[in-house]
Short mmCIF file of C-alpha atoms and ligand atoms in Angstrom, two decimals:
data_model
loop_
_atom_site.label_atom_id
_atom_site.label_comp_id
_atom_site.label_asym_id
_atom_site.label_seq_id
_atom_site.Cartn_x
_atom_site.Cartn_y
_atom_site.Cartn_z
CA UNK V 29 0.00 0.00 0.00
CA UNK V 30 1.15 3.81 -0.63
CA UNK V 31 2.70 5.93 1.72
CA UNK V 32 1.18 9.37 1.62
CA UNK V 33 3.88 11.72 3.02
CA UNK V 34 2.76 14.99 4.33
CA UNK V 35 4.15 17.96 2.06
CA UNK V 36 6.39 19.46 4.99
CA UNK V 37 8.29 16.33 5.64
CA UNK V 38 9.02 15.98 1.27
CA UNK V 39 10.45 18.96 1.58
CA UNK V 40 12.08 18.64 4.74
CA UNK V 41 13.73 15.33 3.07
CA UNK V 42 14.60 17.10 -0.07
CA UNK V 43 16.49 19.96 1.28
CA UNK V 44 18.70 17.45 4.02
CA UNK V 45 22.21 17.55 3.54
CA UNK V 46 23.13 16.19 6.73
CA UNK V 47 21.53 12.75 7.38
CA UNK V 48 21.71 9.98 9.78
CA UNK V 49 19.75 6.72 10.27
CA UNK V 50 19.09 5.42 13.02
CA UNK V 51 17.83 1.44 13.07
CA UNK V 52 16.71 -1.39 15.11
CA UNK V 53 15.75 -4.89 15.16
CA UNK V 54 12.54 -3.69 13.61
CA UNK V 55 14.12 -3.22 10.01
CA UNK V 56 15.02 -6.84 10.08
CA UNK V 57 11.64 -8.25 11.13
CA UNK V 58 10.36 -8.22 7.49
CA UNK V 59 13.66 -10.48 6.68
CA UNK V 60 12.29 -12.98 9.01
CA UNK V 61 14.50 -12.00 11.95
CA UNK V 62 13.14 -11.70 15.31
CA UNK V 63 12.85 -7.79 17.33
CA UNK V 64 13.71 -8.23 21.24
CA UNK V 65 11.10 -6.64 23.03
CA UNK V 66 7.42 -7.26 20.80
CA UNK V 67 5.58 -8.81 23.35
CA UNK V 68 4.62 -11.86 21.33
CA UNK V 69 7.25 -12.05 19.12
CA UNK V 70 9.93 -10.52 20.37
CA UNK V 71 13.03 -12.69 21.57
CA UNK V 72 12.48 -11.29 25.18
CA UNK V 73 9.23 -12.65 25.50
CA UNK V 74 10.61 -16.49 25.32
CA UNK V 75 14.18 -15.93 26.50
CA UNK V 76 15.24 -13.81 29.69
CA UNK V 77 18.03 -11.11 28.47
CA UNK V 78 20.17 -11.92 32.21
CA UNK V 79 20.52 -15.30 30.78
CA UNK V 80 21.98 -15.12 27.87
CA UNK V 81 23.45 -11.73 26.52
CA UNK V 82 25.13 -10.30 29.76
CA UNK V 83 29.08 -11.36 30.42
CA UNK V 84 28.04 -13.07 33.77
CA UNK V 85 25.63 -15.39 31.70
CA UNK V 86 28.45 -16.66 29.83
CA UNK V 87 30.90 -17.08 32.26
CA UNK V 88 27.77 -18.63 33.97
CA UNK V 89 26.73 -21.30 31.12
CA UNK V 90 29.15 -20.58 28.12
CA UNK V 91 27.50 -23.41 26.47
CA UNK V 92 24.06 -22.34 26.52
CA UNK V 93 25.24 -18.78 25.60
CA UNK V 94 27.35 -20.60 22.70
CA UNK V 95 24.80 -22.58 21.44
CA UNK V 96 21.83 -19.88 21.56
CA UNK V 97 24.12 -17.53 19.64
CA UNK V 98 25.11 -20.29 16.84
CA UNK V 99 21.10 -20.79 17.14
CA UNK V 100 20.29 -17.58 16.04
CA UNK V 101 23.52 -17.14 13.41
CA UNK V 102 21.44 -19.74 11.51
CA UNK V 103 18.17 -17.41 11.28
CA UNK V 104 20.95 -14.35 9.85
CA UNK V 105 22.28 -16.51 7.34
CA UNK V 106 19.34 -17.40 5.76
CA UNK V 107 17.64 -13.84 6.09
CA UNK V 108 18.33 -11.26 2.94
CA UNK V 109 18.35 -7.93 3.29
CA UNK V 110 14.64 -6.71 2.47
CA UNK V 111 13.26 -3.06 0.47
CA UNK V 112 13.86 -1.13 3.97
CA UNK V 113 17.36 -1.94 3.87
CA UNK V 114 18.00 -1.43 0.09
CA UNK V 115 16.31 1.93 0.46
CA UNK V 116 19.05 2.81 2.91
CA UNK V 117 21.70 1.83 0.65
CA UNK V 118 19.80 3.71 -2.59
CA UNK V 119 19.73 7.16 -0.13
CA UNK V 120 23.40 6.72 0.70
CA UNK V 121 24.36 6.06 -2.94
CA UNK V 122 22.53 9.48 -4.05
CA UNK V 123 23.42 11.75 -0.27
CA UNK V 124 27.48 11.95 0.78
CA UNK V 125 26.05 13.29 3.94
CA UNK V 126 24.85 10.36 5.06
CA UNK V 127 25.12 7.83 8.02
CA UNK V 128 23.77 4.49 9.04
CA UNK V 129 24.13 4.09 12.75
CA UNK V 130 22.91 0.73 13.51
CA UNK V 131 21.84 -1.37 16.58
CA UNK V 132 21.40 -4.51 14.41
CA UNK V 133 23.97 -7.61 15.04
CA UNK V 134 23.13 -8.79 11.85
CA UNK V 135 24.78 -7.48 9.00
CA UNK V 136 21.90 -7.16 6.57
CA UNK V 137 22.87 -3.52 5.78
CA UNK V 138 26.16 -4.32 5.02
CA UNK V 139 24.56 -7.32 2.77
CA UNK V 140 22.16 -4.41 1.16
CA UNK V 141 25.08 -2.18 0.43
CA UNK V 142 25.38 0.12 3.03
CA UNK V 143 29.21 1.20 3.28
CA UNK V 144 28.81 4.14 5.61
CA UNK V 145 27.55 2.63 8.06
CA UNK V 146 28.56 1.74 11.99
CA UNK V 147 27.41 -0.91 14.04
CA UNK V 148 26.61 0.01 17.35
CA UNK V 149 26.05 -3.44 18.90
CA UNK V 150 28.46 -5.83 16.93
CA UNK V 151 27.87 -8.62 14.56
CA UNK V 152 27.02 -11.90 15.42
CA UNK V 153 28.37 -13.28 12.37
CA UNK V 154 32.08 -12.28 13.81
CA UNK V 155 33.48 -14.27 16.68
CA UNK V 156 36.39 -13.50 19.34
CA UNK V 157 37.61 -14.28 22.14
CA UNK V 158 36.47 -13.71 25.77
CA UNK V 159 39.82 -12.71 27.47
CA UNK V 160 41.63 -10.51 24.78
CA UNK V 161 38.95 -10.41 21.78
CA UNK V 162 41.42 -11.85 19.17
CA UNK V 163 39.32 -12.37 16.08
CA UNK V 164 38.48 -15.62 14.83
CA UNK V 165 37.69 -17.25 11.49
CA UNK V 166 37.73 -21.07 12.61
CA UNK V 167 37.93 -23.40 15.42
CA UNK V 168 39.19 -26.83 16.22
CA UNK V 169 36.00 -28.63 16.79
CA UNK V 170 35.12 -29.41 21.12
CA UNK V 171 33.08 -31.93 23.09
CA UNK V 172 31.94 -29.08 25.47
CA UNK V 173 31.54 -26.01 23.50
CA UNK V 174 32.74 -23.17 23.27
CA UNK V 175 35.26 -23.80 21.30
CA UNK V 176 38.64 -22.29 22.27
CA UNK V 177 41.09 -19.15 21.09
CA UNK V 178 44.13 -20.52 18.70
CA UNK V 179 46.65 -17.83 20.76
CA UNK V 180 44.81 -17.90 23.85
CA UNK V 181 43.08 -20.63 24.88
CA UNK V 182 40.37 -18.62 25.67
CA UNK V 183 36.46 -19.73 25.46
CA UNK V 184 35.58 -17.87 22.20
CA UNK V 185 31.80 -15.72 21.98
CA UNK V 186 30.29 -13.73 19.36
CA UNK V 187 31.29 -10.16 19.06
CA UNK V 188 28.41 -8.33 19.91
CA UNK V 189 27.46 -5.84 22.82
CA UNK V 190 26.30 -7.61 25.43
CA UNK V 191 23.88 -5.46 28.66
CA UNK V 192 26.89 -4.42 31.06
CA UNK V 193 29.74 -3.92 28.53
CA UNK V 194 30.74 -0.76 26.57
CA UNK V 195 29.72 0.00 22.81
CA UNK V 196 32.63 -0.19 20.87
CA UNK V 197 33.98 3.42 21.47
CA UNK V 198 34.75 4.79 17.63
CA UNK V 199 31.35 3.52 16.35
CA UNK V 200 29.44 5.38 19.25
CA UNK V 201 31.85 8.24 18.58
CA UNK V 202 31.26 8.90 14.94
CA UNK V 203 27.23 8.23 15.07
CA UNK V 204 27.12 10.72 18.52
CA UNK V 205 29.33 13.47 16.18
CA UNK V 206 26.44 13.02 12.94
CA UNK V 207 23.55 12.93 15.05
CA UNK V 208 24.78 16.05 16.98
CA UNK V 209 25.93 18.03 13.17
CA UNK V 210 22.60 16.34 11.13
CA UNK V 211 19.59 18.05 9.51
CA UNK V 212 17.50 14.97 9.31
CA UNK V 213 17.34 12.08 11.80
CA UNK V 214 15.39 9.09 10.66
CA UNK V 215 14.93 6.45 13.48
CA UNK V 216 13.46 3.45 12.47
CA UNK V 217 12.43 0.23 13.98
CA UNK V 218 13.51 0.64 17.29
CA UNK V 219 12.46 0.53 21.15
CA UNK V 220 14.50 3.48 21.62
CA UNK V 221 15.28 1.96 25.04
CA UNK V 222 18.59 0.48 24.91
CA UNK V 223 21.23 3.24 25.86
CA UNK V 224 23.45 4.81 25.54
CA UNK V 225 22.02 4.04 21.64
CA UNK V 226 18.81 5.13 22.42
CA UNK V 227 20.09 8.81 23.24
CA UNK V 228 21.15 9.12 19.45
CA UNK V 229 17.90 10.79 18.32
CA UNK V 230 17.23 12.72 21.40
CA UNK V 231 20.36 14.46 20.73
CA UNK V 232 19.77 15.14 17.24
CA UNK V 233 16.71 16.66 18.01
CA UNK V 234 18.12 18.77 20.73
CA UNK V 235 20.52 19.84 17.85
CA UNK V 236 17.16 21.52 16.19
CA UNK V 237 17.61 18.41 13.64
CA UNK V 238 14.07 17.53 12.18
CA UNK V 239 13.72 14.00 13.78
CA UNK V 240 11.33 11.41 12.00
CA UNK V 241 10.51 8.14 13.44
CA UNK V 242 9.50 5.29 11.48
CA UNK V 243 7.58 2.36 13.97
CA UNK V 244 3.99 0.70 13.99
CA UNK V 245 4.51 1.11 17.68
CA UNK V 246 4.45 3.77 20.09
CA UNK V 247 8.07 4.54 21.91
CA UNK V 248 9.61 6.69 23.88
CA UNK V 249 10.88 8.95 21.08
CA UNK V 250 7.15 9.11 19.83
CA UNK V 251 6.40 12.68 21.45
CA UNK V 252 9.57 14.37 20.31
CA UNK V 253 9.41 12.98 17.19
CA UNK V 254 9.14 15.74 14.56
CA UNK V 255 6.86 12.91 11.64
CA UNK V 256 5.94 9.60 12.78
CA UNK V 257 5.04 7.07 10.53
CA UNK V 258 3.03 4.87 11.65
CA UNK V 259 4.33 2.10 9.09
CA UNK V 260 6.52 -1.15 8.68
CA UNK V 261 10.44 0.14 7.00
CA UNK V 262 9.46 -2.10 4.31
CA UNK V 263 7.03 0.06 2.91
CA UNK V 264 7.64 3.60 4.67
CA UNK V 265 11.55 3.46 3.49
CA UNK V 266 10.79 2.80 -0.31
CA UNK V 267 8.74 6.15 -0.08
CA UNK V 268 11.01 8.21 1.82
CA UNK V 269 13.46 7.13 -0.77
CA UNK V 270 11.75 8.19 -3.80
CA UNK V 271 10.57 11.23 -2.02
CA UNK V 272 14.11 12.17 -1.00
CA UNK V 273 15.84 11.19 -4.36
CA UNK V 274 12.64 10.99 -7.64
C1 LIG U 327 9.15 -2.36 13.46
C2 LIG U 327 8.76 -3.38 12.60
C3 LIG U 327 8.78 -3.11 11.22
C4 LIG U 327 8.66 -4.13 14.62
N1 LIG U 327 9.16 -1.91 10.80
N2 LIG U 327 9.52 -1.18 13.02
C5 LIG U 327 20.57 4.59 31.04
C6 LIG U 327 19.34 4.36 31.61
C7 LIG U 327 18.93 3.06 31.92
C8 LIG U 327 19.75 1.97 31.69
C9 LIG U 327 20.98 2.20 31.13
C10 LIG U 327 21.38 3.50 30.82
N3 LIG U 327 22.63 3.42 30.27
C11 LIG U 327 23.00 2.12 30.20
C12 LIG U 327 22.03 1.36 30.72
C13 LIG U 327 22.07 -0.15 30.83
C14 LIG U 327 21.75 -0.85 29.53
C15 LIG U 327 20.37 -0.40 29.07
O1 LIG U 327 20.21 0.41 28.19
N4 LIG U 327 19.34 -0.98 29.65
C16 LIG U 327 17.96 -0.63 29.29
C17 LIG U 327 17.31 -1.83 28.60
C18 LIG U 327 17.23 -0.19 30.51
N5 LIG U 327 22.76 -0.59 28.49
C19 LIG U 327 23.88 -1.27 28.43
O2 LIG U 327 24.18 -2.13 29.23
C20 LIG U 327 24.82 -0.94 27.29
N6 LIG U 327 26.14 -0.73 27.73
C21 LIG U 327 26.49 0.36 28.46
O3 LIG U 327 25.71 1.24 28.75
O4 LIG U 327 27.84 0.40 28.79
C22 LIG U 327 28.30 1.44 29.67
C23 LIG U 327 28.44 0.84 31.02
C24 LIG U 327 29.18 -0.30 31.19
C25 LIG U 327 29.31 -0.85 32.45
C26 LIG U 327 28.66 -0.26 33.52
C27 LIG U 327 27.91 0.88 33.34
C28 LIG U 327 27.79 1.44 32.07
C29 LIG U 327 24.93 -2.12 26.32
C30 LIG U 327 23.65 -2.42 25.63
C31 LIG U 327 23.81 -3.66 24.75
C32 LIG U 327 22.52 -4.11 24.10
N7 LIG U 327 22.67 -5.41 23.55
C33 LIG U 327 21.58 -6.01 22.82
C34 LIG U 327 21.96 -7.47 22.47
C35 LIG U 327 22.98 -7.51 21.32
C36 LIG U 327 23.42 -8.91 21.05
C37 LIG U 327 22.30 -9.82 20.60
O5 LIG U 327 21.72 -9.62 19.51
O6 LIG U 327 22.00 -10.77 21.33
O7 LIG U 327 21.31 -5.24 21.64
S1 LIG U 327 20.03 -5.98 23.70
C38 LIG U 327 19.04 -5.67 22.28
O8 LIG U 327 18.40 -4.39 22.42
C39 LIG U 327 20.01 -5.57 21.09
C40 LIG U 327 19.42 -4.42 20.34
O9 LIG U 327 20.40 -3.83 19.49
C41 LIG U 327 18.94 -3.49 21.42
C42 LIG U 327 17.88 -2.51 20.99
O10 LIG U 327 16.72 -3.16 20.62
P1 LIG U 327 15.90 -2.66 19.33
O11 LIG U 327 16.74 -2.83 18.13
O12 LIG U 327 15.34 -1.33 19.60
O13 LIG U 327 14.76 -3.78 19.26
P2 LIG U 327 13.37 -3.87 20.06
O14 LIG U 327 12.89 -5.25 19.95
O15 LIG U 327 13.50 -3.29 21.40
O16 LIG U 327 12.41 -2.90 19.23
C43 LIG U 327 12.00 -3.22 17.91
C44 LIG U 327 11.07 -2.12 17.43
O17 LIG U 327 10.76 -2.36 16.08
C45 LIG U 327 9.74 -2.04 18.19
O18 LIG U 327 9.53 -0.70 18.63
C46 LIG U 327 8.69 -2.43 17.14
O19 LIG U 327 7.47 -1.72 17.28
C47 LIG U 327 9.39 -2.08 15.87
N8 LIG U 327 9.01 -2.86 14.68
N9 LIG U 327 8.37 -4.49 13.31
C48 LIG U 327 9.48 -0.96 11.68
N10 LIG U 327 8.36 -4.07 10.29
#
């Protein structure tokens, strides 16, 4: 179905020279990959977060930790980057002033063609290891997994953010320096709840950028929100595209 944009926000998008996107695990749901906190859906609602994606969960049960991880590295490989995320890559391609900030482990934007682009959170497709975070491509197979660091010895674990640990410092850097200079600050598919992330848009917007949010859902960021669209990014990206670029 058609997006009808109001005529403020087309020309709010045509004049931005500044841009940064902001996304969540909302982008990805219309690949097939689960959001966190939908209350039906969501992996929150079947899985408690302390369990599994907090350093004293692994050290707790690094197998279960392990093998939910590898679980959910099967969903990302077979999910493909959907119109939301192409749309990204078509604005970039047409906009130098552009940035992807996003909170997604699962390198779909990458996949879709995004270059300029930081990941806030990691990317559970790379792994490393727990005491000194040497990469790692392979691994000699284990009875117990993890499997182990060739230097170290160490149990390896994917190399995303977990609750308790620090974003990786450039990444937050970067998107805090756009969101802070931008004109236009599209957040889309996201809680908005996870900091120091979720601050990202609030900042923008106390930068006098024009801040649109793109969510079915009400969040947090709903009330400061400059345009909400109250739409999936599948279908609300394609037409902020071809507003922005047609
Ligand atoms: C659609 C859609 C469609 C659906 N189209 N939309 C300040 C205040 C309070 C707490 C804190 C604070 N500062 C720090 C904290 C603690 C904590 C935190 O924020 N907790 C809050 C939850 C309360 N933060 C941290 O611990 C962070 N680290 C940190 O602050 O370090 C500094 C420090 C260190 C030590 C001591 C003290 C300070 C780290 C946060 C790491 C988050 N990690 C995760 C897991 C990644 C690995 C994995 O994948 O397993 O990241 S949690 C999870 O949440 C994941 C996501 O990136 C993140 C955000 O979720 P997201 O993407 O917004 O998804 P959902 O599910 O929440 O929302 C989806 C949305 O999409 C919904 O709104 C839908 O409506 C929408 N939607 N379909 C468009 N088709």
């Amino acid at each position: 179905m058609a997006v009808d944009l109001p005529a403020e926000l087309i020309d709010r998008l045509r004049a931005a020279r500044r841009i940064v996107a902001f996304t969540g695990a909302g982008i990805s749901a219309e690949s097939g990959l689960s959001t966190f906190r939908d209350t039906q859906t969501g992996l929150w609602a079947k899985y408690r977060p302390e369990d599994l994606a907090t350093p004293q969960a692994f050290r707790r049960n690094p197998r279960m930790v392990w093998e939910w991880y590898e679980w959910r590295r099967g969903f990302v490989a077979q999910a493909a980057p959907n119109p939301g995320h192409h749309a990204l890559a078509q604005i970039e391609a047409a906009r130098p002033g552009f940035l992807l900030a996003t909170q997604n482990v699962d390198g779909l934007h990458a996949r879709a063609g995004s270059r300029n682009l930081v990941e806030l959170h990691g990317n559970i497709r790379r792994t490393i290891c727990l005491d000194h975070r040497h990469p790692a491509e392979s691994w000699a197979p284990v009875d117990e997994p993890p499997p182990r660091c060739g230097q170290c010895g160490a149990p390896l674990r994917p190399d995303v953010v977990w609750f308790g640990e620090t974003l990786p410092e450039a990444a937050l850097r970067r998107a805090q320096e756009a969101a802070v200079q931008c004109d236009l600050f599209l957040s889309i598919g996201t809680s908005t709840m996870v900091y120091p992330a979720a601050e990202l848009p609030f900042m923008a917007g106390a930068h006098g950028a024009t801040v649109i949010e793109i969510n079915p859902d009400f969040t947090p960021l709903s009330r400061l929100a400059n345009f909400v669209l109250r739409e999936n990014a599948g279908t609300a990206l394609p037409a902020v595209a071809s507003a922005m670029l047609d």
